[in-house]
XYZ file of N, CA and C in Angstrom:
432
model
N -61.580 -66.536 -40.663
C -61.082 -67.739 -41.285
C -59.785 -67.393 -42.012
N -58.711 -68.138 -41.747
C -57.430 -67.856 -42.382
C -57.446 -68.325 -43.823
N -56.386 -67.951 -44.585
C -56.286 -68.321 -45.988
C -56.266 -69.829 -46.173
N -55.567 -70.535 -45.286
C -55.482 -71.990 -45.399
C -56.833 -72.629 -45.123
N -57.547 -72.131 -44.112
C -58.867 -72.672 -43.805
C -59.826 -72.449 -44.966
N -59.744 -71.287 -45.602
C -60.614 -70.979 -46.730
C -60.311 -71.919 -47.893
N -59.018 -72.185 -48.136
C -58.653 -73.098 -49.225
C -59.102 -74.520 -48.902
N -58.961 -74.933 -47.635
C -59.411 -76.269 -47.236
C -60.919 -76.402 -47.400
N -61.659 -75.368 -47.018
C -63.113 -75.397 -47.152
C -63.507 -75.445 -48.633
N -62.766 -74.713 -49.461
C -63.041 -74.716 -50.898
C -62.761 -76.099 -51.488
N -61.687 -76.726 -51.059
C -61.353 -78.060 -51.549
C -62.393 -79.085 -51.092
N -62.857 -78.951 -49.862
C -63.894 -79.857 -49.363
C -65.185 -79.686 -50.160
N -65.495 -78.432 -50.492
C -66.680 -78.156 -51.301
C -66.529 -78.794 -52.683
N -65.327 -78.723 -53.267
C -65.057 -79.344 -54.571
C -65.232 -80.863 -54.496
N -64.748 -81.463 -53.410
C -64.876 -82.909 -53.237
C -66.349 -83.297 -53.132
N -67.114 -82.562 -52.330
C -68.549 -82.846 -52.198
C -69.265 -82.709 -53.543
N -68.892 -81.691 -54.328
C -69.518 -81.500 -55.645
C -69.149 -82.657 -56.576
N -67.908 -83.112 -56.488
C -67.467 -84.235 -57.318
C -68.238 -85.499 -56.952
N -68.406 -85.751 -55.639
C -69.153 -86.931 -55.200
C -70.621 -86.848 -55.617
N -71.210 -85.659 -55.516
C -72.604 -85.468 -55.928
C -72.751 -85.699 -57.429
N -71.819 -85.168 -58.218
C -71.874 -85.366 -59.666
C -71.719 -86.842 -60.005
N -70.909 -87.552 -59.276
C -70.718 -88.989 -59.512
C -72.024 -89.743 -59.245
N -72.717 -89.357 -58.153
C -74.007 -89.999 -57.843
C -75.016 -89.749 -58.961
N -75.027 -88.532 -59.470
C -76.012 -88.159 -60.494
C -75.667 -88.730 -61.869
N -74.376 -88.753 -62.232
C -73.975 -89.161 -63.575
C -73.720 -90.661 -63.692
N -73.382 -91.295 -62.584
C -73.141 -92.729 -62.627
C -71.664 -93.079 -62.734
N -71.416 -94.402 -62.669
C -70.037 -94.910 -62.618
C -69.249 -94.631 -63.886
N -69.917 -94.518 -65.033
C -69.176 -94.337 -66.285
C -68.410 -93.008 -66.316
N -68.816 -92.035 -65.482
C -68.125 -90.743 -65.435
C -67.168 -90.645 -64.240
N -67.083 -91.707 -63.455
C -66.273 -91.678 -62.233
C -64.821 -91.315 -62.518
N -64.209 -91.941 -63.502
C -62.802 -91.693 -63.828
C -62.573 -90.235 -64.204
N -63.426 -89.682 -65.045
C -63.288 -88.286 -65.463
C -63.475 -87.339 -64.277
N -64.434 -87.647 -63.400
C -64.676 -86.796 -62.237
C -63.493 -86.843 -61.263
N -62.963 -88.040 -61.045
C -61.813 -88.172 -60.145
C -60.608 -87.439 -60.732
N -60.384 -87.604 -62.035
C -59.278 -86.909 -62.687
C -59.418 -85.398 -62.547
N -60.628 -84.895 -62.734
C -60.873 -83.463 -62.608
C -60.585 -82.974 -61.184
N -61.065 -83.745 -60.196
C -60.820 -83.365 -58.801
C -59.326 -83.396 -58.492
N -58.633 -84.453 -58.936
C -57.197 -84.567 -58.678
C -56.421 -83.445 -59.360
N -56.890 -83.003 -60.520
C -56.256 -81.874 -61.208
C -56.369 -80.609 -60.347
N -57.529 -80.417 -59.715
C -57.707 -79.255 -58.835
C -56.812 -79.361 -57.605
N -56.691 -80.567 -57.058
C -55.800 -80.771 -55.907
C -54.357 -80.500 -56.328
N -53.994 -80.989 -57.511
C -52.656 -80.774 -58.051
C -52.349 -79.285 -58.194
N -53.320 -78.535 -58.730
C -53.137 -77.093 -58.882
C -52.973 -76.428 -57.515
N -53.730 -76.888 -56.536
C -53.636 -76.334 -55.189
C -52.248 -76.595 -54.606
N -51.756 -77.823 -54.800
C -50.417 -78.168 -54.288
C -49.349 -77.354 -55.007
N -49.463 -77.258 -56.340
C -48.499 -76.473 -57.108
C -48.460 -75.030 -56.627
N -49.625 -74.459 -56.378
C -49.685 -73.086 -55.897
C -49.025 -72.934 -54.534
N -49.279 -73.892 -53.641
C -48.677 -73.835 -52.307
C -47.160 -73.968 -52.394
N -46.684 -74.890 -53.229
C -45.237 -75.085 -53.384
C -44.612 -73.830 -53.989
N -45.267 -73.269 -54.999
C -44.743 -72.057 -55.635
C -44.633 -70.907 -54.634
N -45.678 -70.732 -53.812
C -45.623 -69.667 -52.800
C -44.491 -69.918 -51.807
N -44.329 -71.165 -51.390
C -43.283 -71.509 -50.427
C -41.897 -71.274 -51.032
N -41.708 -71.672 -52.278
C -40.418 -71.476 -52.943
C -40.117 -69.990 -53.090
N -41.125 -69.213 -53.515
C -40.914 -67.764 -53.646
C -40.529 -67.144 -52.313
N -41.187 -67.579 -51.231
C -40.874 -67.049 -49.909
C -39.442 -67.421 -49.510
N -39.054 -68.676 -49.761
C -37.703 -69.104 -49.400
C -36.650 -68.385 -50.234
N -36.919 -68.179 -51.522
C -35.972 -67.451 -52.370
C -35.833 -66.016 -51.869
N -36.942 -65.395 -51.512
C -36.893 -64.019 -50.997
C -36.100 -63.967 -49.697
N -36.326 -64.948 -48.817
C -35.574 -64.981 -47.559
C -34.090 -65.182 -47.828
N -33.762 -66.061 -48.773
C -32.357 -66.312 -49.106
C -31.712 -65.065 -49.700
N -32.458 -64.346 -50.547
C -31.920 -63.115 -51.124
C -31.662 -62.083 -50.042
N -32.529 -62.030 -49.026
C -32.310 -61.105 -47.920
C -31.055 -61.483 -47.149
N -30.848 -62.786 -46.919
C -29.656 -63.242 -46.199
C -28.407 -62.900 -46.991
N -28.429 -63.155 -48.306
C -27.271 -62.855 -49.146
C -26.999 -61.357 -49.148
N -28.039 -60.544 -49.263
C -27.863 -59.091 -49.255
C -27.303 -58.634 -47.919
N -27.792 -59.199 -46.832
C -27.309 -58.842 -45.507
C -25.851 -59.248 -45.354
N -25.500 -60.455 -45.829
C -24.125 -60.940 -45.717
C -23.175 -60.130 -46.580
N -23.627 -59.680 -47.753
C -22.739 -58.920 -48.630
C -22.426 -57.551 -48.037
N -23.295 -57.057 -47.170
C -23.033 -55.763 -46.523
C -22.062 -55.909 -45.364
N -22.006 -57.100 -44.753
C -21.117 -57.271 -43.614
C -19.705 -57.521 -44.125
N -18.737 -56.840 -43.525
C -17.361 -56.978 -43.984
C -16.657 -58.142 -43.302
N -17.225 -58.651 -42.237
C -16.606 -59.759 -41.522
C -16.977 -61.073 -42.165
N -15.993 -61.958 -42.405
C -16.352 -63.288 -42.900
C -17.135 -64.041 -41.844
N -18.118 -64.822 -42.266
C -18.977 -65.526 -41.317
C -18.588 -66.995 -41.228
N -17.317 -67.299 -41.498
C -16.844 -68.674 -41.458
C -16.655 -69.090 -40.006
N -17.150 -70.245 -39.658
C -16.992 -70.738 -38.300
C -16.103 -71.960 -38.300
N -15.613 -72.320 -37.117
C -14.781 -73.511 -36.993
C -15.549 -74.738 -37.449
N -16.833 -74.812 -37.141
C -17.656 -75.948 -37.535
C -17.752 -76.095 -39.046
N -17.864 -74.964 -39.754
C -17.923 -75.019 -41.208
C -16.612 -75.521 -41.784
N -15.490 -75.023 -41.253
C -14.178 -75.473 -41.734
C -13.980 -76.950 -41.449
N -14.368 -77.380 -40.248
C -14.237 -78.786 -39.867
C -15.106 -79.658 -40.765
N -16.341 -79.222 -41.014
C -17.248 -79.966 -41.879
C -16.710 -80.073 -43.292
N -16.137 -78.994 -43.808
C -15.569 -79.027 -45.158
C -14.412 -80.014 -45.217
N -13.591 -80.023 -44.183
C -12.472 -80.966 -44.130
C -12.949 -82.409 -44.081
N -13.976 -82.674 -43.283
C -14.512 -84.037 -43.178
C -15.092 -84.476 -44.524
N -15.854 -83.594 -45.168
C -16.440 -83.934 -46.467
C -15.329 -84.210 -47.480
N -14.270 -83.421 -47.450
C -13.153 -83.644 -48.368
C -12.531 -85.014 -48.150
N -12.331 -85.387 -46.891
C -11.733 -86.689 -46.608
C -12.659 -87.837 -46.999
N -13.946 -87.675 -46.746
C -14.906 -88.722 -47.108
C -14.944 -88.899 -48.624
N -14.947 -87.789 -49.359
C -14.968 -87.874 -50.820
C -13.627 -88.325 -51.391
N -12.557 -88.148 -50.641
C -11.235 -88.550 -51.125
C -11.163 -90.054 -51.358
N -11.853 -90.832 -50.552
C -11.786 -92.290 -50.684
C -12.341 -92.757 -52.027
N -13.603 -92.434 -52.375
C -14.084 -92.903 -53.675
C -13.366 -92.247 -54.851
N -12.987 -90.971 -54.713
C -12.267 -90.321 -55.805
C -10.915 -90.991 -56.040
N -10.240 -91.373 -54.971
C -8.959 -92.077 -55.099
C -9.163 -93.430 -55.767
N -10.201 -94.144 -55.350
C -10.464 -95.462 -55.922
C -10.790 -95.356 -57.405
N -11.605 -94.381 -57.767
C -11.979 -94.212 -59.168
C -10.766 -93.782 -59.990
N -10.067 -92.748 -59.511
C -8.901 -92.257 -60.249
C -7.834 -93.326 -60.390
N -7.531 -94.028 -59.289
C -6.513 -95.077 -59.330
C -6.962 -96.274 -60.145
N -8.228 -96.630 -60.049
C -8.730 -97.789 -60.780
C -8.815 -97.554 -62.268
N -9.174 -96.346 -62.666
C -9.347 -96.053 -64.089
C -8.005 -95.749 -64.755
N -7.166 -94.943 -64.109
C -5.946 -94.476 -64.778
C -4.677 -94.780 -63.998
N -4.750 -95.612 -62.983
C -3.551 -95.966 -62.221
C -3.014 -94.790 -61.425
N -1.691 -94.732 -61.286
C -1.052 -93.684 -60.489
C -1.349 -92.280 -61.024
N -1.299 -92.038 -62.340
C -1.642 -90.686 -62.811
C -3.070 -90.276 -62.426
N -4.012 -91.217 -62.501
C -5.387 -90.910 -62.102
C -5.487 -90.590 -60.624
N -4.746 -91.328 -59.818
C -4.720 -91.077 -58.373
C -4.137 -89.700 -58.084
N -3.066 -89.343 -58.784
C -2.443 -88.030 -58.580
C -3.384 -86.903 -59.007
N -4.098 -87.087 -60.093
C -5.051 -86.069 -60.549
C -6.182 -85.913 -59.530
N -6.681 -87.036 -59.020
C -7.748 -86.974 -58.019
C -7.285 -86.199 -56.791
N -6.089 -86.504 -56.293
C -5.590 -85.817 -55.108
C -5.232 -84.359 -55.392
N -4.776 -84.075 -56.609
C -4.522 -82.673 -56.962
C -5.832 -81.883 -56.901
N -6.921 -82.495 -57.364
C -8.222 -81.838 -57.291
C -8.674 -81.629 -55.855
N -8.492 -82.641 -55.026
C -8.891 -82.537 -53.610
C -8.104 -81.433 -52.923
N -6.776 -81.423 -53.134
C -5.931 -80.391 -52.529
C -6.314 -79.016 -53.078
N -6.565 -78.938 -54.396
C -6.935 -77.660 -54.998
C -8.210 -77.082 -54.425
N -9.208 -77.919 -54.240
C -10.476 -77.450 -53.665
C -10.259 -76.952 -52.239
N -9.458 -77.662 -51.468
C -9.205 -77.246 -50.084
C -8.377 -75.972 -50.015
N -7.400 -75.809 -50.916
C -6.614 -74.573 -50.957
C -7.518 -73.405 -51.333
N -8.372 -73.615 -52.338
C -9.309 -72.557 -52.740
C -10.212 -72.164 -51.572
N -10.759 -73.162 -50.852
C -11.637 -72.886 -49.710
C -10.881 -72.124 -48.627
N -9.652 -72.538 -48.343
C -8.858 -71.849 -47.312
C -8.584 -70.412 -47.724
N -8.253 -70.178 -48.999
C -7.986 -68.817 -49.478
C -9.257 -67.977 -49.476
N -10.402 -68.611 -49.749
C -11.670 -67.884 -49.775
C -12.060 -67.395 -48.389
N -11.905 -68.249 -47.388
C -12.348 -67.865 -46.044
C -11.280 -67.088 -45.275
N -10.038 -67.125 -45.763
C -8.951 -66.390 -45.111
C -8.206 -65.569 -46.157
N -8.777 -64.456 -46.601
C -8.097 -63.654 -47.622
C -6.707 -63.255 -47.142
N -5.729 -63.333 -48.029
C -4.363 -62.980 -47.659
C -3.583 -64.126 -47.045
N -4.202 -65.311 -46.929
C -3.535 -66.447 -46.307
C -2.276 -66.833 -47.062
N -2.344 -66.814 -48.379
C -1.202 -67.220 -49.182
C -0.472 -66.025 -49.795
N -0.912 -64.836 -49.443
C -0.278 -63.631 -49.992
C 0.955 -63.257 -49.193
N 1.578 -62.161 -49.603
C 2.773 -61.691 -48.911
C 2.361 -61.027 -47.615
N 3.121 -61.228 -46.592
C 2.811 -60.664 -45.284
C 3.616 -59.383 -45.026
N 4.343 -58.905 -46.006
C 5.186 -57.735 -45.860
C 4.338 -56.470 -45.862
N 4.746 -55.486 -45.087
C 4.067 -54.190 -45.093
C 4.370 -53.498 -46.410
N 3.454 -52.703 -46.940
C 3.637 -52.114 -48.272
C 4.921 -51.305 -48.437
N 5.351 -50.570 -47.436
C 6.515 -49.695 -47.576
C 7.781 -50.293 -46.977
N 7.736 -51.563 -46.610
C 8.893 -52.198 -45.986
C 9.960 -52.456 -47.040
N 11.220 -52.135 -46.706
C 12.314 -52.355 -47.637
C 12.613 -53.831 -47.773
N 13.160 -54.212 -48.912
C 13.534 -55.596 -49.157
C 14.799 -55.929 -48.384
N 14.943 -57.203 -47.995
C 16.148 -57.646 -47.303
C 17.358 -57.655 -48.227
N 17.124 -57.631 -49.531
C 18.218 -57.743 -50.495
C 18.831 -56.394 -50.825
N 18.166 -55.340 -50.482
C 18.677 -53.991 -50.814
C 19.383 -53.404 -49.621
N 20.436 -52.628 -49.857
C 21.155 -51.938 -48.778
C 21.013 -50.450 -48.887
């Protein structure tokens, strides 16, 4: 019997005990018995969710650790395209809010933020994109 089957059987046993106690004690205890049973179900659900969250966090930590060891960026064209689409979709309400609340200065601030986020994302996924492309020992064009 697997762990889940054992827990299901235990819960079924709890339900049967609750129903038996209700028959023996009468309707006046029904609310308390139902509350007690639901509390046990709640604890069972909380435990299952906690185990699932811990497992997902552990898996995510493994992915992050694995990614931090790889020197290659894992950015794909789809991710860049998706980021661009999200930026454009969010630009509409941000423009409306900025322009509606503060007029042209608000609109300019909203767009400065949109451009800033996209520049940051581009620099993050393409290190050296905005840096100098000169070789370290290359002489300057201004010196003779």
